[in-house]
PDB file of N, CA and C in Angstrom:
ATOM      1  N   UNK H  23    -134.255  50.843   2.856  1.00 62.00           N
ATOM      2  CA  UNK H  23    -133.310  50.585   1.798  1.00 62.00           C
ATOM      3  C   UNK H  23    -133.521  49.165   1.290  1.00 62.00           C
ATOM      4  N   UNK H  24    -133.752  48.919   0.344  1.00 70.00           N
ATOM      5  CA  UNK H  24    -133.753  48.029  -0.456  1.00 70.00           C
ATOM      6  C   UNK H  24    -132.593  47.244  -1.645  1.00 70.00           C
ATOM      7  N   UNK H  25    -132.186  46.521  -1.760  1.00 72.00           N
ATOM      8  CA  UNK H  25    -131.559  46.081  -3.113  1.00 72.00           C
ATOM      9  C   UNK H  25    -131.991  44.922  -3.598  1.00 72.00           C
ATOM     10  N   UNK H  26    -131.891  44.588  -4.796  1.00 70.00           N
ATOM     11  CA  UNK H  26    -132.453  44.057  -6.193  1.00 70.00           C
ATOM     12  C   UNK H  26    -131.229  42.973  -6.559  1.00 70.00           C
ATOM     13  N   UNK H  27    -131.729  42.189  -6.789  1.00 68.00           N
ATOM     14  CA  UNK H  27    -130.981  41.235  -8.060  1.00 68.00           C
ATOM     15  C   UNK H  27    -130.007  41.921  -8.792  1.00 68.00           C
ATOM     16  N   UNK H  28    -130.778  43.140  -9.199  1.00 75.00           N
ATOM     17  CA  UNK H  28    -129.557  43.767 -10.476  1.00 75.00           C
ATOM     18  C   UNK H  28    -128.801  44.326  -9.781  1.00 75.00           C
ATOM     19  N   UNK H  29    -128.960  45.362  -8.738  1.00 69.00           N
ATOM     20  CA  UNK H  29    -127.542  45.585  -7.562  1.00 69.00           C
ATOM     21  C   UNK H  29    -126.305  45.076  -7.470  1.00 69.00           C
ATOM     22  N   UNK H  30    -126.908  43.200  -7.014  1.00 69.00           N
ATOM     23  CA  UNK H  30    -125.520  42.480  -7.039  1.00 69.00           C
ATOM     24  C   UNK H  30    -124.664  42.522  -8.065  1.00 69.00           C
ATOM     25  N   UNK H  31    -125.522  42.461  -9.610  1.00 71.00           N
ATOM     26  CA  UNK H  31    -124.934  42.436 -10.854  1.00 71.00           C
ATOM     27  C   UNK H  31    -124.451  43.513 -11.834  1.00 71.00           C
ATOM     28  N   UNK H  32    -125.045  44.267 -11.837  1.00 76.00           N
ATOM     29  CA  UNK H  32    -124.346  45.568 -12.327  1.00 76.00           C
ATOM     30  C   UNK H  32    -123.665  46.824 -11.230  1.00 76.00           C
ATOM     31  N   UNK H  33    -123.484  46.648 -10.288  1.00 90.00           N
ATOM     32  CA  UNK H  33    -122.562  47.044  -9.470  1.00 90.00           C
ATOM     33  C   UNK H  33    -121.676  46.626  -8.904  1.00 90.00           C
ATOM     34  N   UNK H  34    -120.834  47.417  -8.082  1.00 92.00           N
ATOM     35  CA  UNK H  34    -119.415  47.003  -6.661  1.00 92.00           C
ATOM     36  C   UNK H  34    -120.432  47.209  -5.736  1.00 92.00           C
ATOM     37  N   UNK H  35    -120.711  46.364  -4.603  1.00 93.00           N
ATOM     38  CA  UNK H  35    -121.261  46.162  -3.666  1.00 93.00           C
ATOM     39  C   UNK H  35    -120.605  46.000  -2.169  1.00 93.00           C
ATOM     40  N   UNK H  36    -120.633  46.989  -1.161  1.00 93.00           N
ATOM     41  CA  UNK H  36    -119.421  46.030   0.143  1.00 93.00           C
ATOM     42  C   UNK H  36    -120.229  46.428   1.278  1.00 93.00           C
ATOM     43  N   UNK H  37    -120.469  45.518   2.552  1.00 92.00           N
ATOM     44  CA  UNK H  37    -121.091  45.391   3.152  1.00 92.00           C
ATOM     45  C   UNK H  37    -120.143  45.500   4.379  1.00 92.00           C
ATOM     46  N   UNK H  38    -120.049  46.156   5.293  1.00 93.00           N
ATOM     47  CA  UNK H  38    -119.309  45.999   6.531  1.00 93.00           C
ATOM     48  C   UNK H  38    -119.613  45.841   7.702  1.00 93.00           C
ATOM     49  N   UNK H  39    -119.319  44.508   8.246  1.00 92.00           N
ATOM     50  CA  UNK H  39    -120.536  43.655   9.414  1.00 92.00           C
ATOM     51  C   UNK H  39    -119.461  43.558  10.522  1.00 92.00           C
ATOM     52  N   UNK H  40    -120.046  43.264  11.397  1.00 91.00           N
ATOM     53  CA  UNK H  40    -119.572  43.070  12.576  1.00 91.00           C
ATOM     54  C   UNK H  40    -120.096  42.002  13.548  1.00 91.00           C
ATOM     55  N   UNK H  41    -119.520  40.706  13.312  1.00 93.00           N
ATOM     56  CA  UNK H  41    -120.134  39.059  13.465  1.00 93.00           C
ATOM     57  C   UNK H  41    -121.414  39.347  12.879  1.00 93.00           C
ATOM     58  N   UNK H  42    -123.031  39.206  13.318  1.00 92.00           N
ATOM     59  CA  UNK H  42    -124.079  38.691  12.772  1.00 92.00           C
ATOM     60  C   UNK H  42    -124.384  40.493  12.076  1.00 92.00           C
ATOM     61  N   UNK H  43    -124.205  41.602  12.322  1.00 92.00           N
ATOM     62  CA  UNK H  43    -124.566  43.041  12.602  1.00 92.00           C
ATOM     63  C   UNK H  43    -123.918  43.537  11.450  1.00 92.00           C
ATOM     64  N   UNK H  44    -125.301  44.222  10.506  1.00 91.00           N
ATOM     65  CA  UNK H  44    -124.584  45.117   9.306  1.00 91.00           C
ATOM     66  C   UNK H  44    -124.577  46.106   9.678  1.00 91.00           C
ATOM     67  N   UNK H  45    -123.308  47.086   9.643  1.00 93.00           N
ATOM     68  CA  UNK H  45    -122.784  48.042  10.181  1.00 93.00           C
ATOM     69  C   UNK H  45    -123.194  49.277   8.947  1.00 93.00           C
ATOM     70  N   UNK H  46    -122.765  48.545   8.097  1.00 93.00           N
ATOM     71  CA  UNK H  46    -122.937  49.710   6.623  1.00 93.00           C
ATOM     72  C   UNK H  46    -122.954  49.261   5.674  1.00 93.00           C
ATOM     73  N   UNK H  47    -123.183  49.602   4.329  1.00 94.00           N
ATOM     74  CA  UNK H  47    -123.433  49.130   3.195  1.00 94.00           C
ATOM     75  C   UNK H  47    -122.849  50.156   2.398  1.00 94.00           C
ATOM     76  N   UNK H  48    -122.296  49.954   1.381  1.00 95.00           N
ATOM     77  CA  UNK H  48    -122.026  51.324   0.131  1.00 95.00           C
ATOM     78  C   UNK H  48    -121.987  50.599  -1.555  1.00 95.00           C
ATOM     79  N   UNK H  49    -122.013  51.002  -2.286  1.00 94.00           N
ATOM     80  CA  UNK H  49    -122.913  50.572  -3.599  1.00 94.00           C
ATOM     81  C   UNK H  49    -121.939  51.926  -4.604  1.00 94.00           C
ATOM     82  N   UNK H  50    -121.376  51.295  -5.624  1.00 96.00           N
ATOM     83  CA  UNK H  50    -120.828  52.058  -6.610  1.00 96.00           C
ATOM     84  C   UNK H  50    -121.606  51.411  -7.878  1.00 96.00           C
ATOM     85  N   UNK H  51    -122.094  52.312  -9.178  1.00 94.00           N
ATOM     86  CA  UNK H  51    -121.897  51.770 -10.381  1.00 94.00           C
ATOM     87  C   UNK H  51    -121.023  52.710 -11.228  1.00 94.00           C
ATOM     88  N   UNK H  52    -121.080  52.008 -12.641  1.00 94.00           N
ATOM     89  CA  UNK H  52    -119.961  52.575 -13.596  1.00 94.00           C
ATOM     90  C   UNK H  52    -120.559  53.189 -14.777  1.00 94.00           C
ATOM     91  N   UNK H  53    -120.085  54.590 -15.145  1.00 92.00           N
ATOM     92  CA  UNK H  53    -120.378  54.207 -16.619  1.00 92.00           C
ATOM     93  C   UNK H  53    -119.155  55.207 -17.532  1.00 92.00           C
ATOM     94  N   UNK H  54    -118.565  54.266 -17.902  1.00 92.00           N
ATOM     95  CA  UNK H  54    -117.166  54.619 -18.606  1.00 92.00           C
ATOM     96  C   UNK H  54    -116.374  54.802 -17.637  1.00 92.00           C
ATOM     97  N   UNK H  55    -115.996  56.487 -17.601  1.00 95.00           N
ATOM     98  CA  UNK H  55    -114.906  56.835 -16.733  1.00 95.00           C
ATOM     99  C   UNK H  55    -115.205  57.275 -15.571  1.00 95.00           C
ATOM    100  N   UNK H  56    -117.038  57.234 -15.361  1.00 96.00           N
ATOM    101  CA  UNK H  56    -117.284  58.052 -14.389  1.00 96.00           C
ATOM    102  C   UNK H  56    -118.025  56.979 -13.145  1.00 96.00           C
ATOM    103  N   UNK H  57    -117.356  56.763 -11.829  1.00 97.00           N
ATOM    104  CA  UNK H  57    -118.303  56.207 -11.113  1.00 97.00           C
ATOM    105  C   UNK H  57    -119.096  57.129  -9.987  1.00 97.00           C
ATOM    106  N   UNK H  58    -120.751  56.127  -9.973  1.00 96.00           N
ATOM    107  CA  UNK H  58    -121.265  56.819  -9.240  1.00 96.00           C
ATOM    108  C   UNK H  58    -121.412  56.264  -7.977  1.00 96.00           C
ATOM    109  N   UNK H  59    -121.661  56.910  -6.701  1.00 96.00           N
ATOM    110  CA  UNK H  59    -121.410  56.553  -5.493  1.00 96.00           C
ATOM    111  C   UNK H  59    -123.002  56.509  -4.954  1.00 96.00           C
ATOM    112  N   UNK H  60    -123.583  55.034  -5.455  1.00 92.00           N
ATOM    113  CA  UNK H  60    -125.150  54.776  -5.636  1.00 92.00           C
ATOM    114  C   UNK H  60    -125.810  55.037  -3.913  1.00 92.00           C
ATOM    115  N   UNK H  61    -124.640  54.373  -2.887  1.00 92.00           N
ATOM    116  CA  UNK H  61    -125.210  54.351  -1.790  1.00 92.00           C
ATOM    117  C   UNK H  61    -124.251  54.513  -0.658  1.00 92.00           C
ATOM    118  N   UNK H  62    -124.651  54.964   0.238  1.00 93.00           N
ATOM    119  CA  UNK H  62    -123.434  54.581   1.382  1.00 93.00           C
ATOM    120  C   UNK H  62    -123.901  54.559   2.740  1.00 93.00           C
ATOM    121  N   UNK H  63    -124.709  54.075   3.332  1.00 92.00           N
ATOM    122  CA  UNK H  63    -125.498  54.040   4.566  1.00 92.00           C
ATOM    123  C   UNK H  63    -124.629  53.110   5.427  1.00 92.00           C
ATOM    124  N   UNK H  64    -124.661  54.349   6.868  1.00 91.00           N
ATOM    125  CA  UNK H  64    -123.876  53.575   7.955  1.00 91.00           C
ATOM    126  C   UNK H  64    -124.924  53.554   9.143  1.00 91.00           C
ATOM    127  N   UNK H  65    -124.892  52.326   9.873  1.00 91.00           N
ATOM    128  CA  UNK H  65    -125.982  52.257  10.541  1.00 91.00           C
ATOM    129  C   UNK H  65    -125.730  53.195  12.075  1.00 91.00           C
ATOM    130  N   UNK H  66    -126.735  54.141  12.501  1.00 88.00           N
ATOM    131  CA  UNK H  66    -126.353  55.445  13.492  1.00 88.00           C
ATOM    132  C   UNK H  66    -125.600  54.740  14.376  1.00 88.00           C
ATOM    133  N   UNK H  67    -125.830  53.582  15.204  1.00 87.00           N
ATOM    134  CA  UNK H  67    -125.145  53.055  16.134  1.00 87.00           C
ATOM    135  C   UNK H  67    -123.735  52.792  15.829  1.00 87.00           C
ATOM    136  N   UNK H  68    -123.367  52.882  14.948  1.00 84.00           N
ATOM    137  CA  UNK H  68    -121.771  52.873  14.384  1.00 84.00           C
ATOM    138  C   UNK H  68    -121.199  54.071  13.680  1.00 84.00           C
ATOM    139  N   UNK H  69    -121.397  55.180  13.737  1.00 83.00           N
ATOM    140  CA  UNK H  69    -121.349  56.281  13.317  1.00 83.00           C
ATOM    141  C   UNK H  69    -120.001  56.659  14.182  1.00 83.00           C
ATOM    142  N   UNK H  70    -119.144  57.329  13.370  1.00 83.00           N
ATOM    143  CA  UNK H  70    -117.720  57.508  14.704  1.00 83.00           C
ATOM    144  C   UNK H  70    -117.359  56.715  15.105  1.00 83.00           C
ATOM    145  N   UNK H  71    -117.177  55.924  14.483  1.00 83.00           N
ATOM    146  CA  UNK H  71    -116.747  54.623  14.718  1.00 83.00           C
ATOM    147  C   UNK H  71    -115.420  54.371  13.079  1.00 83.00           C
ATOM    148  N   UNK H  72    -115.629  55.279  12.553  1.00 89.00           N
ATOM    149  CA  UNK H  72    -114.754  55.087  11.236  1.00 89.00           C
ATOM    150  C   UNK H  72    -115.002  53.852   9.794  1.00 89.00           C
ATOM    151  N   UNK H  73    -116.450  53.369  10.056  1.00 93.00           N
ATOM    152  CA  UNK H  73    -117.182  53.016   9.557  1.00 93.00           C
ATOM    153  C   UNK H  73    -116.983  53.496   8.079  1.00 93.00           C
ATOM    154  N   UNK H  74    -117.986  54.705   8.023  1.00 92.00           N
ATOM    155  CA  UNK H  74    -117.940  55.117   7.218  1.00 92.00           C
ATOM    156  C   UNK H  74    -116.985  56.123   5.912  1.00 92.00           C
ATOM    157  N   UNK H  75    -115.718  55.957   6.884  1.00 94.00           N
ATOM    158  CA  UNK H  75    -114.153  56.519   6.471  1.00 94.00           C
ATOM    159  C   UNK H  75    -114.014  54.828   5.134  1.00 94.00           C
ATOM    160  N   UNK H  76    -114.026  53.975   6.455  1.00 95.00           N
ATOM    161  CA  UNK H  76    -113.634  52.574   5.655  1.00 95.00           C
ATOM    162  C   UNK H  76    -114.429  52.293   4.467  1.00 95.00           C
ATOM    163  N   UNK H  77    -115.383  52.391   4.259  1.00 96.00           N
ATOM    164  CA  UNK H  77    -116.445  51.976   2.920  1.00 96.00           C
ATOM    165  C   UNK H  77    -116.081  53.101   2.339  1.00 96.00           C
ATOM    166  N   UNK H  78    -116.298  54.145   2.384  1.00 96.00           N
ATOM    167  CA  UNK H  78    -115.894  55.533   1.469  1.00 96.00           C
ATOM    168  C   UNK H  78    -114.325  54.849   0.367  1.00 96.00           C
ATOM    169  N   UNK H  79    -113.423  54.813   1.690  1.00 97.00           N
ATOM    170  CA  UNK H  79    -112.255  54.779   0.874  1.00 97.00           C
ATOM    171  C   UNK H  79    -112.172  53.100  -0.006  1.00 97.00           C
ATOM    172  N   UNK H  80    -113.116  52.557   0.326  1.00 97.00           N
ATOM    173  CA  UNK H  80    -113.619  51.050  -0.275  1.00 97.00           C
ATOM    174  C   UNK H  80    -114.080  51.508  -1.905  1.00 97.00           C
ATOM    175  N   UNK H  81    -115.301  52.326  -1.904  1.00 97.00           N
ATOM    176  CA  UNK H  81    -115.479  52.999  -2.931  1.00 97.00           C
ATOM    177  C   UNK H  81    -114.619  53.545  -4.222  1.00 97.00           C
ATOM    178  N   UNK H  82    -113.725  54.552  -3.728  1.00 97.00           N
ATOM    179  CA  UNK H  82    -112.667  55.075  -4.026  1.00 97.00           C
ATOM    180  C   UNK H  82    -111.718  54.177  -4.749  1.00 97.00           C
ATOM    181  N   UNK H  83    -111.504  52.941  -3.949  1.00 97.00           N
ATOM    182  CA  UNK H  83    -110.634  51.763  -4.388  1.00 97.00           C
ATOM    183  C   UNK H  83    -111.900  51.072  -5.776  1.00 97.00           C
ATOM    184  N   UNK H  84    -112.810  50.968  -5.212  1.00 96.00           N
ATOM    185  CA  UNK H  84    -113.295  50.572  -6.383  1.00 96.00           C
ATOM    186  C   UNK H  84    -113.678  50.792  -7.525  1.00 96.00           C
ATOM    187  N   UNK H  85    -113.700  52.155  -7.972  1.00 96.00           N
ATOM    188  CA  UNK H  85    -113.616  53.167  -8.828  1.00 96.00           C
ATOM    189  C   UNK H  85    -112.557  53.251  -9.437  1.00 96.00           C
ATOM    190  N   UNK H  86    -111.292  53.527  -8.650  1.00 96.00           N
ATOM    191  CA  UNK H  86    -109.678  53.217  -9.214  1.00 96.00           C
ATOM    192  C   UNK H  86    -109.968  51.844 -10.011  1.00 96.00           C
ATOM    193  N   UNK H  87    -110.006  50.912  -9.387  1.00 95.00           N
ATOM    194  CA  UNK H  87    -109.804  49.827  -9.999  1.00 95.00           C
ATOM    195  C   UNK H  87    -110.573  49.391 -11.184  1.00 95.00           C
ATOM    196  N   UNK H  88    -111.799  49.970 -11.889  1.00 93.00           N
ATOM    197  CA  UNK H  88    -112.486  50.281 -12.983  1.00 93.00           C
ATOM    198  C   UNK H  88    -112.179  51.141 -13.821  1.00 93.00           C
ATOM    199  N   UNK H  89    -111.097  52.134 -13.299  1.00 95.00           N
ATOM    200  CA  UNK H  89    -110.610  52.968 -14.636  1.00 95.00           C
ATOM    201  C   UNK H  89    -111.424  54.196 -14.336  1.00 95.00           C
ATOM    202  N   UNK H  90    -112.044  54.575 -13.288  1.00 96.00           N
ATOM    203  CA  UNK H  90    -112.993  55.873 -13.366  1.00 96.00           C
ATOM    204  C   UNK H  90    -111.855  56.804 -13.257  1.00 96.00           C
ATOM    205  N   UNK H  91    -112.225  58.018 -13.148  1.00 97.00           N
ATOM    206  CA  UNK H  91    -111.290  59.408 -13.291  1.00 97.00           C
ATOM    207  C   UNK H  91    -112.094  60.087 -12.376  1.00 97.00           C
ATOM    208  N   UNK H  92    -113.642  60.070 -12.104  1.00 98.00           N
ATOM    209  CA  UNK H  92    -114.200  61.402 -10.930  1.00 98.00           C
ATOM    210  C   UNK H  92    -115.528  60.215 -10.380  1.00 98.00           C
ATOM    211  N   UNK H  93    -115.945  60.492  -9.528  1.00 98.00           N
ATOM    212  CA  UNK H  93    -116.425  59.790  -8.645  1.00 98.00           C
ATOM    213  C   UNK H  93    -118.026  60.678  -8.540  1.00 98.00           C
ATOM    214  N   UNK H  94    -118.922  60.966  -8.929  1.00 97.00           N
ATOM    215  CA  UNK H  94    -120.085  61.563  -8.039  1.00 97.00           C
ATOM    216  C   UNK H  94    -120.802  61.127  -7.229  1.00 97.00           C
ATOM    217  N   UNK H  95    -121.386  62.223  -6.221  1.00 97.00           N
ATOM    218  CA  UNK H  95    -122.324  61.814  -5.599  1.00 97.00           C
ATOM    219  C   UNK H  95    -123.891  62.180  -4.807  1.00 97.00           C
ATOM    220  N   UNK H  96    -124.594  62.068  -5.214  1.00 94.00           N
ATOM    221  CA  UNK H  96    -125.713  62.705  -5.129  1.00 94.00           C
ATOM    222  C   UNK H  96    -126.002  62.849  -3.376  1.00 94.00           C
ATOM    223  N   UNK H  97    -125.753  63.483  -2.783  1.00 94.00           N
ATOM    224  CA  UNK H  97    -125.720  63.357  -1.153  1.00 94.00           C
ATOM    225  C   UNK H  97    -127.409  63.632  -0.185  1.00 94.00           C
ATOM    226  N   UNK H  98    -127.258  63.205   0.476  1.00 90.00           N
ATOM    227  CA  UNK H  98    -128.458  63.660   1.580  1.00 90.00           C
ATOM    228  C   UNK H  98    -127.941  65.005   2.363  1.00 90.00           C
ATOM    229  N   UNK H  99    -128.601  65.739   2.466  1.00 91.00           N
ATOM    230  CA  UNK H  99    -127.693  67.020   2.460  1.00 91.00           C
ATOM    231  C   UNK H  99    -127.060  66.682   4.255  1.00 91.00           C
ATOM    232  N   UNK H 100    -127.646  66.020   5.255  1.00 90.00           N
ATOM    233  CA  UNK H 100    -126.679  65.812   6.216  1.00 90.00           C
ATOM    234  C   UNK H 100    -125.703  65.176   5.985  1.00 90.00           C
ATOM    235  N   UNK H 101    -125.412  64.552   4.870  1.00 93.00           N
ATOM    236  CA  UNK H 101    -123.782  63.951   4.720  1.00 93.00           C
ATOM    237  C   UNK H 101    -123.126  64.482   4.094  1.00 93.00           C
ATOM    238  N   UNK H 102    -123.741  65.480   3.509  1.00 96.00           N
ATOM    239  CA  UNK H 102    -122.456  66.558   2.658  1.00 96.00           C
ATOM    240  C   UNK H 102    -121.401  66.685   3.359  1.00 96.00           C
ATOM    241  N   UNK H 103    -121.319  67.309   4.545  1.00 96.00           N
ATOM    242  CA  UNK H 103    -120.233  67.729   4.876  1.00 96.00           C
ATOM    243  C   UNK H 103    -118.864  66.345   4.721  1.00 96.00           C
ATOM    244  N   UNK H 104    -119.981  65.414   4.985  1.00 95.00           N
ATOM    245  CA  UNK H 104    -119.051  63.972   5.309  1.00 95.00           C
ATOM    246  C   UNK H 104    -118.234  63.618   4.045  1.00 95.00           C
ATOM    247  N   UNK H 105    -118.532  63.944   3.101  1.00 96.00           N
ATOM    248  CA  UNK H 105    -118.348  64.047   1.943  1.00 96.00           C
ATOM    249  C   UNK H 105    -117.136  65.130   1.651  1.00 96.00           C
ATOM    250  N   UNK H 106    -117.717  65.940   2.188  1.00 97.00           N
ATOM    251  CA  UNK H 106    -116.529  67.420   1.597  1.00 97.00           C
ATOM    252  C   UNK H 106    -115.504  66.823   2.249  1.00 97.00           C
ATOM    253  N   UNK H 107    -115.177  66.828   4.152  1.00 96.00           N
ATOM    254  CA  UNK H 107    -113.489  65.940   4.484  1.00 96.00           C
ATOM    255  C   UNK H 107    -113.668  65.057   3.643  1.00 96.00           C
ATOM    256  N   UNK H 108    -113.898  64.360   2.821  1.00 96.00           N
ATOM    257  CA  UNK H 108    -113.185  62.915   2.266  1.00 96.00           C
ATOM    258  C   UNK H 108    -112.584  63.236   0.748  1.00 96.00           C
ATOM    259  N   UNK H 109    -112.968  64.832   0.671  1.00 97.00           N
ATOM    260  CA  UNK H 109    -112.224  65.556  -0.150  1.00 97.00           C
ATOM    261  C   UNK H 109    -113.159  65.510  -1.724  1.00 97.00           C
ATOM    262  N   UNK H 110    -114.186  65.439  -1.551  1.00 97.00           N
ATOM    263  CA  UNK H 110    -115.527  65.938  -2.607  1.00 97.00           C
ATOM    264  C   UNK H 110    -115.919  67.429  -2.502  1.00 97.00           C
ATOM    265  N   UNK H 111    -115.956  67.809  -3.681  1.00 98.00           N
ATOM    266  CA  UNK H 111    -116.208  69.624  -3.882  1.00 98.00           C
ATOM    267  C   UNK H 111    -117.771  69.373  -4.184  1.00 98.00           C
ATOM    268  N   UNK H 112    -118.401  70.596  -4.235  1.00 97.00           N
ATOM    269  CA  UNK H 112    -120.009  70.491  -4.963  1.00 97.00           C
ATOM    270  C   UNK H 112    -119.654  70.706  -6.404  1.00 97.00           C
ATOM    271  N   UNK H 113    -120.913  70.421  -6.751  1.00 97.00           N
ATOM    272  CA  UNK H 113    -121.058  70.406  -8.497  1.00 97.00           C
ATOM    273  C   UNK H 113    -122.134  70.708  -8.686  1.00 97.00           C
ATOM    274  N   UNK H 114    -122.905  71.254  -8.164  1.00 95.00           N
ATOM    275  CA  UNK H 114    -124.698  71.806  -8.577  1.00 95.00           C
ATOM    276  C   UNK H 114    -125.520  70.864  -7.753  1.00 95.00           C
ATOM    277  N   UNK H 115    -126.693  70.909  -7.996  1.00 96.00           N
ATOM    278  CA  UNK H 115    -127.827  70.619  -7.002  1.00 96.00           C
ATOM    279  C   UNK H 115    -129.095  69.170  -8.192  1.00 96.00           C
ATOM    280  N   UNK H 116    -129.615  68.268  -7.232  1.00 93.00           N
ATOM    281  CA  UNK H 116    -129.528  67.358  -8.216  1.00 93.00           C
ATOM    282  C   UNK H 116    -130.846  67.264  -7.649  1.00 93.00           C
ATOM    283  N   UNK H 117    -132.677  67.261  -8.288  1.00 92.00           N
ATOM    284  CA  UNK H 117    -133.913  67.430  -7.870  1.00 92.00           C
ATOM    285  C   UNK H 117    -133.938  65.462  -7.168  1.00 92.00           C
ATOM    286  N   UNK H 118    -134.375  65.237  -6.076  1.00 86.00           N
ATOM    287  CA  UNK H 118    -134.762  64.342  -5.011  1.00 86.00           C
ATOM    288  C   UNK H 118    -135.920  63.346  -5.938  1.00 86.00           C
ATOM    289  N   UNK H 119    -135.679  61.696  -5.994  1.00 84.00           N
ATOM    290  CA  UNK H 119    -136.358  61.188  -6.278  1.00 84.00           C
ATOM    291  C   UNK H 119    -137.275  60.406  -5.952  1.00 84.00           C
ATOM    292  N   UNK H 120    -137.144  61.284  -4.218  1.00 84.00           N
ATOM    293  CA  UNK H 120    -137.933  60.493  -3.442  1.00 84.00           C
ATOM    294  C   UNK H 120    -138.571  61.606  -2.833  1.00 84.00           C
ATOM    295  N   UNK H 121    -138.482  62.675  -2.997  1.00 87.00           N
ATOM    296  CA  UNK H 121    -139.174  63.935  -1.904  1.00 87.00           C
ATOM    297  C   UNK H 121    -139.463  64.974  -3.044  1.00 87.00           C
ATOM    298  N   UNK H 122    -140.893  65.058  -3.467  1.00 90.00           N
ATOM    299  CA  UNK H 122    -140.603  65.908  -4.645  1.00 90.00           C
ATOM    300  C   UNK H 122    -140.136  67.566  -3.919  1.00 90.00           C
ATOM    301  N   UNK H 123    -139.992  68.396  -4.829  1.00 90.00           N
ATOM    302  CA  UNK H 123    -139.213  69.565  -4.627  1.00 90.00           C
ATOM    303  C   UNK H 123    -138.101  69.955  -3.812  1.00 90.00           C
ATOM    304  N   UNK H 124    -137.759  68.329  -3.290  1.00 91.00           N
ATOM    305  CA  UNK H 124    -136.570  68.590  -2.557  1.00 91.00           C
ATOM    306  C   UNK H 124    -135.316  68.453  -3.495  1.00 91.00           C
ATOM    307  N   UNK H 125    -134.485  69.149  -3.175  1.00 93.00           N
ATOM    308  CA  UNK H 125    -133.008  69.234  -3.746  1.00 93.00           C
ATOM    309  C   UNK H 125    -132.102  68.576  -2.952  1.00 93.00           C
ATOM    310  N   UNK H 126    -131.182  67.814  -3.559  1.00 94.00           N
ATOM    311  CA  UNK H 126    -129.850  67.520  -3.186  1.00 94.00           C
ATOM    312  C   UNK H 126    -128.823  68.156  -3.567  1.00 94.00           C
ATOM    313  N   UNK H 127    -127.714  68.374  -2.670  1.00 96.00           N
ATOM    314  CA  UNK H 127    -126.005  68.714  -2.955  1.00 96.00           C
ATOM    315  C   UNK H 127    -125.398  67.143  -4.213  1.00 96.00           C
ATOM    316  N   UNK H 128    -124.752  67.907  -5.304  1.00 97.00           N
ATOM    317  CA  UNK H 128    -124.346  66.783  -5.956  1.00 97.00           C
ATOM    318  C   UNK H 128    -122.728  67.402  -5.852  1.00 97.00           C
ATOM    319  N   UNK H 129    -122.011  66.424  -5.890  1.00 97.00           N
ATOM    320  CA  UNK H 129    -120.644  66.360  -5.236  1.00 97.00           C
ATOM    321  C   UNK H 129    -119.905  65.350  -5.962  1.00 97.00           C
ATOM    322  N   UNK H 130    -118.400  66.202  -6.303  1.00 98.00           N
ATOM    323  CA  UNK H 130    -118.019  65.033  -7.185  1.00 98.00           C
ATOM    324  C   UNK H 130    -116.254  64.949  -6.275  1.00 98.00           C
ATOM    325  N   UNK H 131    -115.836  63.851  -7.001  1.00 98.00           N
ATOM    326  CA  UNK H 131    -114.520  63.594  -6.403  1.00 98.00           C
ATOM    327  C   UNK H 131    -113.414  62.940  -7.708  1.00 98.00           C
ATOM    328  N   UNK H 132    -112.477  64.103  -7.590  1.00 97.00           N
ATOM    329  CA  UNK H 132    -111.305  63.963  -9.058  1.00 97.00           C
ATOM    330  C   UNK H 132    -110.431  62.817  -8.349  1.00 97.00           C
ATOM    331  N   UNK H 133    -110.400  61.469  -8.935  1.00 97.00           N
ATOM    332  CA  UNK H 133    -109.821  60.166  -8.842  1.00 97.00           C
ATOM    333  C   UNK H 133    -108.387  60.231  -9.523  1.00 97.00           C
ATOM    334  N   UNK H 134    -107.366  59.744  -8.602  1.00 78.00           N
ATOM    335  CA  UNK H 134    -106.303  59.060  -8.557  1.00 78.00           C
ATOM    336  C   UNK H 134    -104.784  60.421  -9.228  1.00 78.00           C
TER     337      UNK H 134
END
């Protein structure tokens, strides 16, 4: 995983550490009413740990607070489910821009 200069700047960015130890990272951008849920990686050793409950609903807050109305998210299909409890439905299937012919679950979430 990588991020860019423009990351910091055209996105909500939140990082959740634990003294020197990044625990997780999650990444929203905007466009109008709709935010997208660019990233959300929790590192395995902190998994069940509610980690990734906390940045999710970080997200969520940060989306509210931009005026979005639905939230998407293009998922790795092992986090779908993680996705569906946090109360995201599917929305069709979105082609992988890193694995050709692989498909993703795209998943959206009706805000506030």
């Amino acid at each position: 995983m990588t991020l860019t200069a423009e990351d910091w700047t055209d996105s909500d960015l939140q990082i959740a550490v634990d003294g020197d130890r990044i625990l997780g990272l999650a990444q929203v951008r905007f466009d109008g009413r709709v935010a997208e849920l660019d990233k959300l990686f929790i590192d395995p050793d902190a998994r069940s740990a509610g980690v990734g409950r906390r940045l999710f609903d970080w997200c969520v807050e940060a989306a509210l607070n931009r005026g979005a109305t639905v939230m998407t998210i293009d998922a790795d299909p092992g986090a779908a489910d993680f996705y569906r409890r946090m109360g995201a439905v599917d929305d069709g299937v979105i082609a992988s821009t890193v694995i050709p012919g692989r498909f993703l679950p795209r998943l959206k979430l009706e805000l506030g």
